[in-house]
Amino acid sequence: MELYNGRDMPLSKNQERQIIQKKLLNGARIEELTLREKLVIGGHDQPLKNIGNYLLKPDHCYRVVSKETFEIYKKSGYIFGFDEYLGDIIEPDGRIKATNGGVDWYLGGFSKRYGSIVLECPADKRYFVPAHDNGCDLTFDVQIRHMKSSGKKNPVPFSMITNIFDLAKIKEQEQLKEIKEKLTLQYQSNLELESHSEIKR
């Protein structure tokens, strides 16, 4: 199985964007970019690279869906869509038009805004291709890429999913852990106060 890896993907085909990507790879922070550079680098998403203590893999793709969609995928046995990704289309006037078919994923990251269930799948080149501009169209993070899989002709089998994360449950567990830690600290503080009171007596 040959996998894509966000750490060795080619940079943007756009020369101006590529210069900014190299700047980021050399240690520059997004906050340090000029307004012009931020507009050029683009990316309306800010994908995350970890779920709790779990570090996402650079050679795996991640798709975030609702619980309802997850159940449909599970029942059908495939991560399917309703059309195919056609790649970039060159208009008669020479302009490049990005198409938006197929099924959307992120290589090496995920965005919370698309749902609460995160699916992890090896970025198998038999099933995935980079979206517009080598997958650099939705995020400024050079090592996280926008990927596409087939909607109908060659959909990703559900059996390829290696991990399933329920963000709502994870958040609930984190909140319970936080409450437990606070109660433990309060209990210890009360014991110390009682101990001091006993000494004074």
Coordinates of C-alpha atoms in Angstrom, one line a residue:
M1 CA 0.0 0.0 0.0
E2 CA 1.5 3.3 -1.1
L3 CA 0.5 6.3 1.1
Y4 CA 0.6 10.0 0.7
N5 CA 2.5 11.8 3.4
G6 CA 1.9 15.5 4.3
R7 CA 5.6 15.9 5.2
D8 CA 6.8 15.2 1.6
M9 CA 3.9 16.5 -0.5
P10 CA 4.8 19.0 -3.3
L11 CA 4.2 22.6 -2.5
S12 CA 1.6 24.9 -4.2
K13 CA 1.8 25.4 -7.9
N14 CA 1.2 29.1 -7.3
Q15 CA 4.7 30.7 -7.1
E16 CA 3.7 33.4 -4.7
R17 CA 1.9 31.0 -2.4
Q18 CA 4.9 28.6 -2.6
I19 CA 7.3 31.4 -1.4
I20 CA 5.1 31.9 1.7
Q21 CA 4.9 28.2 2.3
K22 CA 8.7 28.0 2.4
K23 CA 8.7 30.9 4.8
L24 CA 6.4 29.0 7.1
L25 CA 8.4 25.8 6.8
N26 CA 11.5 27.8 7.8
G27 CA 9.9 28.7 11.1
A28 CA 7.8 31.8 10.4
R29 CA 4.5 31.9 12.3
I30 CA 1.2 32.7 10.6
E31 CA 0.8 35.8 12.9
E32 CA 4.0 37.2 11.5
L33 CA 2.8 37.2 7.9
T34 CA 1.6 40.4 6.3
L35 CA -2.1 40.8 5.4
R36 CA -1.2 40.3 1.7
E37 CA 0.7 37.1 2.5
K38 CA -2.3 35.8 4.6
L39 CA -4.7 36.5 1.7
V40 CA -2.4 34.7 -0.7
I41 CA -1.8 31.6 1.5
G42 CA -5.6 31.4 1.9
G43 CA -7.3 28.7 3.9
H44 CA -10.7 29.2 5.6
D45 CA -10.0 26.2 7.8
Q46 CA -7.6 25.8 10.7
P47 CA -7.3 22.0 11.0
L48 CA -5.9 20.5 14.2
K49 CA -3.1 17.9 14.3
N50 CA -4.2 16.1 17.5
I51 CA -7.2 14.7 19.3
G52 CA -6.5 15.0 23.0
N53 CA -3.2 13.2 23.5
Y54 CA -3.5 11.4 20.1
L55 CA -1.2 12.9 17.5
L56 CA -2.7 12.5 14.0
K57 CA -0.6 10.7 11.4
P58 CA 0.8 12.6 8.4
D59 CA 0.2 9.6 6.1
H60 CA -3.5 9.2 7.1
C61 CA -6.6 11.0 5.9
Y62 CA -9.3 12.3 8.3
R63 CA -12.9 13.0 7.6
V64 CA -15.3 14.6 10.0
V65 CA -19.0 13.8 9.8
S66 CA -22.2 13.8 11.8
K67 CA -23.4 10.7 13.7
E68 CA -26.1 10.2 11.2
T69 CA -23.7 10.2 8.2
F70 CA -21.4 7.9 10.1
E71 CA -24.2 5.3 10.6
I72 CA -25.0 5.5 6.9
Y73 CA -21.4 4.8 6.0
K74 CA -21.2 2.0 8.5
K75 CA -24.4 0.4 7.1
S76 CA -23.4 0.7 3.5
G77 CA -19.8 -0.4 4.0
Y78 CA -18.3 2.6 2.1
I79 CA -17.4 6.2 2.6
F80 CA -19.4 7.4 -0.5
G81 CA -20.6 10.6 -2.0
F82 CA -23.0 11.6 -4.8
D83 CA -20.5 12.6 -7.5
E84 CA -16.8 12.4 -8.6
Y85 CA -13.9 14.8 -8.2
L86 CA -13.0 16.0 -11.7
G87 CA -9.9 17.9 -10.8
D88 CA -9.2 21.3 -12.2
I89 CA -11.0 22.5 -15.4
I90 CA -9.4 24.9 -17.8
E91 CA -11.9 27.5 -19.0
P92 CA -12.0 28.7 -22.6
D93 CA -10.4 31.9 -21.5
G94 CA -7.5 30.0 -19.9
R95 CA -8.6 30.4 -16.3
I96 CA -8.4 27.4 -14.0
K97 CA -11.6 26.4 -12.3
A98 CA -11.5 24.1 -9.2
T99 CA -14.3 21.5 -9.1
N100 CA -15.8 20.4 -5.8
G101 CA -17.0 16.8 -6.4
G102 CA -16.0 13.7 -4.6
V103 CA -15.6 13.1 -0.8
D104 CA -13.5 15.6 1.2
W105 CA -10.8 14.7 3.7
Y106 CA -7.7 16.2 5.3
L107 CA -4.3 14.6 5.2
G108 CA -2.7 14.8 8.6
G109 CA -5.4 16.9 10.3
F110 CA -9.1 17.6 10.8
S111 CA -11.5 20.5 11.2
K112 CA -14.1 20.4 14.0
R113 CA -16.7 22.4 12.1
Y114 CA -17.8 19.5 9.9
G115 CA -19.3 17.2 12.6
S116 CA -18.5 15.3 15.7
I117 CA -17.2 11.9 14.4
V118 CA -13.6 11.8 13.1
L119 CA -12.7 8.9 10.7
E120 CA -9.0 7.9 10.3
C121 CA -7.9 6.1 7.1
P122 CA -4.5 5.3 5.6
A123 CA -3.9 7.8 2.7
D124 CA -3.8 5.0 0.1
K125 CA -3.0 6.3 -3.3
R126 CA -5.5 3.9 -4.9
Y127 CA -8.3 5.8 -3.2
F128 CA -7.1 9.4 -2.6
V129 CA -5.9 12.3 -4.7
P130 CA -4.9 15.8 -3.6
A131 CA -7.6 18.4 -4.3
H132 CA -6.9 21.8 -6.1
D133 CA -3.3 23.0 -6.1
N134 CA -1.8 19.9 -4.5
G135 CA -4.3 20.1 -1.7
C136 CA -3.1 23.6 -0.6
D137 CA -6.5 25.3 -1.1
L138 CA -8.2 25.1 2.3
T139 CA -5.5 25.5 5.0
F140 CA -2.3 27.5 5.5
D141 CA -0.6 24.6 7.3
V142 CA 1.8 23.2 4.6
Q143 CA 1.7 19.7 6.1
I144 CA -2.0 19.4 6.2
R145 CA -3.6 18.9 2.7
H146 CA -7.1 18.8 1.3
M147 CA -7.7 15.4 -0.2
K148 CA -10.5 13.8 -2.3
S149 CA -11.8 10.3 -2.6
S150 CA -14.3 8.9 -5.1
G151 CA -18.0 9.4 -4.5
K152 CA -19.3 6.4 -6.5
K153 CA -16.8 4.7 -8.8
N154 CA -14.1 3.8 -6.3
P155 CA -15.3 4.8 -2.8
V156 CA -13.1 4.1 0.3
P157 CA -14.3 0.8 2.0
F158 CA -15.4 1.3 5.6
S159 CA -13.2 -1.6 6.5
M160 CA -10.1 0.7 5.8
I161 CA -11.1 3.0 8.7
T162 CA -8.4 2.4 11.4
N163 CA -9.7 4.7 14.1
I164 CA -13.0 6.4 15.0
F165 CA -13.1 9.4 17.4
D166 CA -16.3 10.7 18.9
L167 CA -15.5 14.3 19.7
A168 CA -18.6 14.8 21.9
K169 CA -17.7 11.9 24.1
I170 CA -14.0 13.0 24.3
K171 CA -15.1 16.4 25.4
E172 CA -17.4 15.0 28.0
Q173 CA -14.6 12.8 29.3
E174 CA -12.3 15.8 29.5
Q175 CA -14.9 17.8 31.4
L176 CA -15.5 14.9 33.9
K177 CA -11.7 14.6 34.4
E178 CA -11.5 18.3 35.0
I179 CA -14.3 18.2 37.6
K180 CA -12.7 15.2 39.3
E181 CA -9.4 17.0 39.5
K182 CA -11.1 20.1 41.0
L183 CA -12.9 18.0 43.6
T184 CA -9.7 16.2 44.5
L185 CA -7.9 19.5 45.0
Q186 CA -10.8 20.8 47.1
Y187 CA -10.8 17.6 49.2
Q188 CA -7.1 17.9 49.8
S189 CA -7.4 21.6 50.7
N190 CA -10.2 20.7 53.2
L191 CA -8.0 18.0 54.8
E192 CA -5.1 20.5 55.2
L193 CA -7.5 23.1 56.8
E194 CA -8.8 20.4 59.2
S195 CA -5.2 19.3 60.0
H196 CA -4.2 22.9 60.8
S197 CA -7.3 23.3 63.0
E198 CA -6.3 20.2 65.0
I199 CA -2.8 21.4 65.5
K200 CA -4.0 24.8 66.9
R201 CA -6.2 23.0 69.4

